[in-house]
Short mmCIF file of C-alpha atoms in Angstrom, two decimals:
data_model
loop_
_atom_site.label_atom_id
_atom_site.label_comp_id
_atom_site.label_asym_id
_atom_site.label_seq_id
_atom_site.Cartn_x
_atom_site.Cartn_y
_atom_site.Cartn_z
CA MET A 31 37.54 23.39 -21.20
CA ILE A 32 35.97 22.11 -17.97
CA SER A 33 32.71 23.89 -18.78
CA ALA A 34 32.73 22.46 -22.30
CA LEU A 35 33.31 18.93 -20.95
CA ARG A 36 30.42 19.34 -18.52
CA ASP A 37 28.22 20.61 -21.33
CA ARG A 38 28.92 17.28 -23.05
CA GLY A 39 27.58 15.48 -19.98
CA GLU A 40 30.96 14.50 -18.57
CA ASN A 41 31.19 14.29 -14.78
CA VAL A 42 34.16 16.52 -13.94
CA VAL A 43 35.26 17.04 -10.34
CA VAL A 44 37.96 19.68 -9.88
CA HIS A 45 40.44 19.53 -7.00
CA GLU A 46 42.10 22.90 -6.44
CA LEU A 47 45.46 22.69 -4.69
CA ASP A 48 47.00 25.11 -2.24
CA GLY A 49 50.72 25.81 -2.24
CA THR A 50 53.35 26.79 -4.77
CA PHE A 51 53.89 24.99 -8.08
CA PRO A 52 55.75 23.81 -10.10
CA ALA A 53 58.61 23.75 -7.58
CA ALA A 54 56.31 22.17 -5.03
CA ASP A 55 56.57 23.48 -1.48
CA ALA A 56 55.42 21.60 1.64
CA THR A 57 51.89 23.01 1.40
CA ALA A 58 51.62 21.94 -2.22
CA ARG A 59 52.82 18.43 -1.47
CA ARG A 60 50.35 18.01 1.38
CA ALA A 61 47.53 19.28 -0.81
CA LEU A 62 48.39 16.94 -3.68
CA ALA A 63 48.73 13.95 -1.36
CA ALA A 64 45.38 14.65 0.30
CA SER A 65 43.66 15.20 -3.03
CA LEU A 66 44.90 11.91 -4.47
CA GLU A 67 43.91 10.02 -1.33
CA ALA A 68 40.38 11.40 -1.68
CA VAL A 69 39.87 10.10 -5.22
CA PRO A 70 37.84 6.85 -5.31
CA ASP A 71 39.41 3.65 -6.63
CA GLY A 72 39.37 3.26 -10.40
CA ALA A 73 38.65 6.89 -11.19
CA VAL A 74 40.14 8.51 -14.25
CA THR A 75 42.35 11.19 -12.69
CA ILE A 76 43.86 13.96 -14.81
CA LEU A 77 46.84 15.65 -13.20
CA ASP A 78 48.03 19.00 -14.50
CA GLY A 79 51.72 18.80 -15.30
CA LEU A 80 52.48 21.81 -13.11
CA ALA A 81 51.20 19.91 -10.07
CA LEU A 82 52.38 16.47 -11.11
CA GLY A 83 55.91 16.95 -12.35
CA ASP A 84 57.85 17.70 -9.17
CA SER A 85 56.16 15.13 -6.91
CA PRO A 86 56.57 11.62 -8.35
CA GLU A 87 56.76 10.07 -4.88
CA LEU A 88 53.18 11.19 -4.23
CA VAL A 89 51.86 9.88 -7.54
CA GLU A 90 53.59 6.50 -7.73
CA PRO A 91 51.65 4.86 -4.85
CA HIS A 92 48.37 5.44 -6.74
CA ARG A 93 49.47 3.91 -10.04
CA GLU A 94 47.57 0.65 -9.52
CA ARG A 95 44.56 2.22 -7.80
CA LEU A 96 43.74 5.06 -10.20
CA CYS A 97 43.80 5.63 -13.94
CA LEU A 98 46.34 8.45 -13.89
CA LEU A 99 46.59 10.74 -16.91
CA ALA A 100 49.01 13.66 -17.11
CA LEU A 101 48.10 16.91 -18.86
CA VAL A 102 51.40 18.42 -20.01
CA HIS A 103 51.63 21.93 -21.47
CA HIS A 104 55.42 21.74 -21.67
CA PRO A 105 58.05 19.83 -19.67
CA LEU A 106 58.96 21.66 -16.49
CA ALA A 107 62.67 21.56 -17.27
CA ASP A 108 62.01 23.53 -20.48
CA GLU A 109 61.12 26.65 -18.50
CA HIS A 110 63.54 29.47 -19.28
CA GLY A 111 65.87 30.80 -16.60
CA LEU A 112 66.06 27.76 -14.31
CA ASP A 113 69.33 27.19 -12.50
CA ALA A 114 71.09 23.95 -13.39
CA GLY A 115 70.17 22.22 -10.14
CA LEU A 116 66.44 22.91 -10.42
CA GLN A 117 66.45 21.95 -14.08
CA ARG A 118 68.02 18.56 -13.26
CA ARG A 119 65.52 18.04 -10.45
CA PHE A 120 62.56 18.83 -12.71
CA LEU A 121 63.90 16.53 -15.42
CA GLU A 122 64.41 13.59 -13.06
CA HIS A 123 61.15 14.07 -11.18
CA GLU A 124 59.00 14.56 -14.28
CA ARG A 125 60.43 11.44 -15.93
CA ARG A 126 59.37 9.43 -12.88
CA ALA A 127 55.99 11.11 -12.59
CA LEU A 128 55.12 10.52 -16.24
CA ALA A 129 56.27 6.91 -15.99
CA ALA A 130 53.74 6.45 -13.17
CA CYS A 131 50.89 7.67 -15.39
CA HIS A 132 48.88 5.47 -17.72
CA GLY A 133 48.77 8.13 -20.42
CA VAL A 134 49.82 11.66 -21.25
CA ILE A 135 47.71 14.35 -22.92
CA VAL A 136 49.64 17.20 -24.52
CA THR A 137 48.51 20.48 -26.06
CA SER A 138 50.62 20.24 -29.22
CA ALA A 139 52.44 17.74 -31.39
CA PHE A 140 55.66 19.49 -30.44
CA THR A 141 55.07 18.79 -26.74
CA GLY A 142 54.19 15.23 -27.67
CA ARG A 143 57.65 14.85 -29.16
CA ARG A 144 59.18 16.38 -26.04
CA VAL A 145 57.47 13.94 -23.66
CA ALA A 146 58.61 11.09 -25.92
CA GLN A 147 62.15 12.30 -25.21
CA LEU A 148 61.31 11.88 -21.52
CA GLY A 149 60.64 8.20 -22.13
CA VAL A 150 56.87 8.14 -22.67
CA PRO A 151 55.91 5.64 -25.43
CA ALA A 152 54.06 7.23 -28.36
CA ALA A 153 51.13 4.85 -27.84
CA ARG A 154 50.49 6.46 -24.45
CA VAL A 155 50.42 10.05 -25.79
CA ARG A 156 47.46 11.95 -27.24
CA VAL A 157 47.35 15.51 -28.58
CA ALA A 158 44.38 17.67 -27.58
CA GLU A 159 44.80 21.28 -28.65
CA PRO A 160 42.94 23.99 -26.71
CA GLY A 161 39.87 25.64 -28.14
CA THR A 162 39.58 29.23 -29.30
CA ASP A 163 36.62 31.52 -28.75
CA PRO A 164 35.28 33.11 -31.95
CA ALA A 165 35.99 36.83 -32.03
CA ALA A 166 35.05 39.87 -34.07
CA PRO A 167 37.73 41.04 -36.49
CA ALA A 168 40.08 43.67 -35.11
CA THR A 169 39.33 47.17 -36.36
CA GLY A 170 42.64 48.75 -35.37
CA PRO A 171 43.28 51.87 -33.32
CA GLY A 172 41.66 54.32 -35.73
CA PRO A 173 42.88 56.29 -38.76
CA ASP A 174 44.65 59.02 -36.81
CA ALA A 175 46.30 56.80 -34.19
CA PRO A 176 49.72 55.15 -34.50
CA PRO A 177 49.85 51.38 -35.04
CA GLU A 178 48.97 49.55 -31.83
CA LEU A 179 51.17 46.59 -30.86
CA LEU A 180 49.68 44.10 -28.42
CA CYS A 181 51.54 41.52 -26.32
CA VAL A 182 49.56 39.29 -23.94
CA ALA A 183 51.64 37.17 -21.55
CA SER A 184 52.56 37.06 -17.89
CA LEU A 185 55.78 38.97 -17.28
CA THR A 186 58.31 36.15 -16.97
CA PRO A 187 61.67 35.54 -18.66
CA ARG A 188 60.22 32.81 -20.90
CA LYS A 189 57.71 35.24 -22.40
CA GLY A 190 60.49 37.58 -23.54
CA GLN A 191 59.07 41.04 -22.89
CA ASP A 192 62.63 42.22 -22.28
CA VAL A 193 63.46 41.27 -25.87
CA LEU A 194 60.42 43.16 -27.16
CA VAL A 195 61.34 46.32 -25.27
CA GLY A 196 64.87 46.03 -26.62
CA ALA A 197 63.51 45.74 -30.16
CA LEU A 198 61.14 48.68 -29.77
CA ALA A 199 63.95 50.84 -28.41
CA ARG A 200 65.55 50.44 -31.86
CA LEU A 201 62.40 51.75 -33.60
CA GLN A 202 61.82 55.08 -31.89
CA ASP A 203 61.80 56.89 -35.23
CA LEU A 204 58.59 55.08 -36.26
CA PRO A 205 55.06 55.78 -34.99
CA TRP A 206 53.69 53.03 -32.74
CA HIS A 207 52.27 52.37 -29.30
CA ALA A 208 52.59 49.07 -27.42
CA SER A 209 50.44 47.50 -24.70
CA LEU A 210 52.12 44.72 -22.70
CA VAL A 211 49.30 42.89 -20.94
CA GLY A 212 50.01 40.32 -18.25
CA ALA A 213 50.31 39.60 -14.57
CA THR A 214 53.42 40.95 -12.88
CA ASP A 215 53.42 38.72 -9.79
CA ALA A 216 54.74 35.49 -11.36
CA ASP A 217 58.28 36.92 -11.38
CA PRO A 218 58.19 40.38 -9.73
CA ALA A 219 61.93 40.92 -10.17
CA PHE A 220 61.68 40.36 -13.92
CA ALA A 221 58.64 42.64 -14.15
CA ARG A 222 60.60 45.38 -12.40
CA ARG A 223 63.51 44.90 -14.80
CA VAL A 224 61.22 45.29 -17.79
CA GLN A 225 59.69 48.43 -16.31
CA GLN A 226 63.19 49.81 -15.69
CA GLN A 227 64.19 48.91 -19.23
CA VAL A 228 61.21 50.90 -20.55
CA ALA A 229 62.20 53.90 -18.43
CA GLU A 230 65.86 53.77 -19.44
CA ALA A 231 64.83 53.77 -23.10
CA GLY A 232 62.61 56.80 -22.51
CA LEU A 233 59.53 54.89 -23.69
CA GLU A 234 57.15 55.35 -20.75
CA GLN A 235 54.67 57.20 -22.98
CA ARG A 236 54.81 54.58 -25.73
CA ILE A 237 54.96 51.25 -23.89
CA HIS A 238 52.17 50.61 -21.41
CA LEU A 239 52.49 47.73 -18.93
CA THR A 240 48.85 47.16 -18.03
CA GLY A 241 49.14 44.28 -15.57
CA ALA A 242 46.49 41.57 -15.73
CA CYS A 243 43.22 42.56 -17.45
CA ASP A 244 39.72 41.12 -17.26
CA GLY A 245 38.06 39.61 -20.31
CA THR A 246 36.19 42.74 -21.34
CA VAL A 247 39.28 44.95 -21.26
CA LEU A 248 41.36 42.32 -23.05
CA ALA A 249 38.77 41.92 -25.81
CA ASN A 250 38.84 45.68 -26.32
CA LEU A 251 42.64 45.64 -26.59
CA TYR A 252 42.51 42.88 -29.21
CA ARG A 253 39.84 44.77 -31.13
CA HIS A 254 41.93 47.94 -31.36
CA ALA A 255 45.30 46.29 -32.09
CA THR A 256 47.25 46.50 -35.34
CA LEU A 257 49.77 43.72 -34.68
CA PHE A 258 50.09 40.97 -32.11
CA VAL A 259 53.60 40.32 -30.79
CA LEU A 260 54.61 37.33 -28.67
CA PRO A 261 58.41 37.32 -28.16
CA SER A 262 58.44 34.08 -26.14
CA ARG A 263 61.61 32.10 -25.84
CA TYR A 264 59.48 28.94 -25.75
CA GLU A 265 55.80 27.92 -25.93
CA GLY A 266 54.21 24.51 -25.56
CA TYR A 267 51.28 25.73 -27.68
CA GLY A 268 50.57 29.47 -27.35
CA MET A 269 46.84 30.04 -26.80
CA VAL A 270 47.19 33.81 -27.11
CA LEU A 271 48.46 33.28 -30.65
CA THR A 272 45.25 31.59 -31.72
CA GLU A 273 43.25 34.26 -29.88
CA ALA A 274 45.06 36.87 -31.98
CA LEU A 275 44.47 34.91 -35.19
CA ALA A 276 40.77 34.65 -34.30
CA CYS A 277 40.71 38.47 -34.34
CA GLY A 278 42.41 38.53 -37.74
CA LEU A 279 45.60 40.03 -36.34
CA PRO A 280 48.98 39.57 -38.03
CA VAL A 281 51.40 37.88 -35.64
CA ILE A 282 55.07 38.47 -34.98
CA SER A 283 56.53 35.78 -32.76
CA THR A 284 59.47 33.38 -32.52
CA THR A 285 60.48 29.87 -33.51
CA GLY A 286 60.54 28.82 -29.84
CA GLY A 287 58.94 25.47 -29.07
CA ALA A 288 55.54 24.79 -30.66
CA ILE A 289 55.00 28.28 -32.08
CA PRO A 290 55.80 27.34 -35.72
CA ASP A 291 53.12 24.62 -35.47
CA THR A 292 50.54 26.98 -33.97
CA VAL A 293 50.64 29.89 -36.44
CA PRO A 294 50.43 29.64 -40.25
CA ASP A 295 53.20 31.05 -42.42
CA GLY A 296 51.14 33.64 -44.26
CA ALA A 297 49.79 35.23 -41.09
CA ALA A 298 53.03 35.42 -39.13
CA ARG A 299 56.66 36.43 -39.15
CA LEU A 300 58.79 34.28 -36.85
CA VAL A 301 62.24 35.20 -35.58
CA PRO A 302 64.79 33.37 -33.43
CA PRO A 303 64.00 33.55 -29.69
CA GLY A 304 65.93 36.15 -27.74
CA ASP A 305 67.06 38.08 -30.83
CA ALA A 306 66.07 41.74 -30.37
CA ASP A 307 67.75 42.84 -33.61
CA THR A 308 65.83 40.40 -35.81
CA LEU A 309 62.61 41.12 -33.93
CA ALA A 310 63.15 44.83 -34.59
CA GLU A 311 63.64 44.10 -38.29
CA ALA A 312 60.36 42.14 -38.45
CA LEU A 313 58.49 44.92 -36.64
CA ASP A 314 60.08 47.56 -38.85
CA HIS A 315 58.95 45.71 -41.99
CA TRP A 316 55.29 45.47 -41.01
CA LEU A 317 55.14 48.92 -39.41
CA ARG A 318 56.33 50.44 -42.69
CA ASP A 319 54.22 48.27 -44.99
CA PRO A 320 50.43 48.46 -44.41
CA ARG A 321 49.81 46.32 -47.49
CA ALA A 322 51.90 43.45 -46.10
CA ARG A 323 50.04 43.77 -42.80
CA ALA A 324 46.71 43.59 -44.61
CA GLU A 325 47.76 40.45 -46.48
CA ALA A 326 48.85 38.81 -43.22
CA ALA A 327 45.60 39.87 -41.54
CA ALA A 328 43.62 38.22 -44.33
CA ALA A 329 45.64 35.02 -43.89
CA ALA A 330 45.00 35.16 -40.15
CA GLY A 331 41.27 35.48 -40.72
CA THR A 332 41.27 32.53 -43.11
CA HIS A 333 43.17 30.36 -40.65
CA ALA A 334 40.87 31.40 -37.80
CA ALA A 335 37.98 29.62 -39.52
CA SER A 336 39.82 26.30 -39.09
CA LEU A 337 40.51 26.68 -35.37
CA PRO A 338 38.49 24.38 -33.08
CA ASP A 339 36.08 26.10 -30.71
CA TRP A 340 35.78 24.92 -27.11
CA PRO A 341 33.01 22.34 -27.72
CA GLN A 342 35.09 20.81 -30.51
CA ALA A 343 38.20 20.86 -28.33
CA ALA A 344 36.26 19.22 -25.50
CA MET A 345 35.15 16.45 -27.85
CA LEU A 346 38.75 15.79 -28.88
CA LEU A 347 39.91 15.83 -25.26
CA ALA A 348 37.14 13.42 -24.24
CA GLU A 349 38.17 11.07 -27.04
CA ALA A 350 41.80 11.23 -25.90
CA ILE A 351 40.83 10.49 -22.30
CA ASN A 352 38.64 7.56 -23.32
CA GLU A 353 41.31 6.06 -25.58
CA LEU A 354 43.97 6.24 -22.88
CA ALA A 355 41.62 4.94 -20.20
CA LEU A 356 40.61 2.03 -22.44
CA GLN A 357 44.28 1.16 -22.93
CA ASP A 358 44.60 1.02 -19.16
CA THR A 359 41.87 -1.63 -18.89
CA ASN A 360 43.33 -3.87 -21.62
#
């Protein structure tokens, strides 16, 4: 998105922050404070919600000096697996932080409704969905290979890989292979639990945890997939879903968060989050019915043509920024 904004002639200066987010540690707070102090008076300043949400006391002093805009993917308190104390802290802090901003940019209408529940007036919210790179249609794994299931997400409780492994353990009588692509360092304990779950089910030869992959490897995995599966308990948008649709892949996902708004009915089967039995039923249906998969793939390809590319997404984001900044001057 930054490259696309610059290609439009926008002057974009990126401040990278050290430390741990979203539960900001001392290093993160110092970095955010120093970065805000360095921004010249009157500048339009977009703060990623991961950096903004837990540090309202650092943002509030700059409310009158800067045009502060928040970029919210999903409210911090919506993250799965938080203990009650951290969830309350995130909720309180993010309410204050968003109140200190002159506008909020969200990645989906669903997240827009969520920030409204945090007290942000609708007039100060704009939706700017991410772009999607055009992609060649998936060709599948080949005529003699079993169906290839692809899941792309960092291994964290919210992404639900444990649910997917549980569902696949119920389908060992069917031919399939699954690649679970995603970084394992965001929640190492969860990643280890998923790996153990695979081993206990005797599926080491059928479920491959690849770790993070570069763009070339990932494109190859998309190209040779049969189905895309995202078992997330919650998504504020779900960029990997549109990436899968761009490849013409049928999608099996959940009703968590913004997912029903991101994927079209004909191209997807959605199940309740955290429900391994229902996920297994959805997988079973499409694994046994190539015709249904082909119909869903065709629907995915049709929908892909309507997805904004990155230049179009950058135009919409620039319009959102300008509208919110203009409000700030009135």
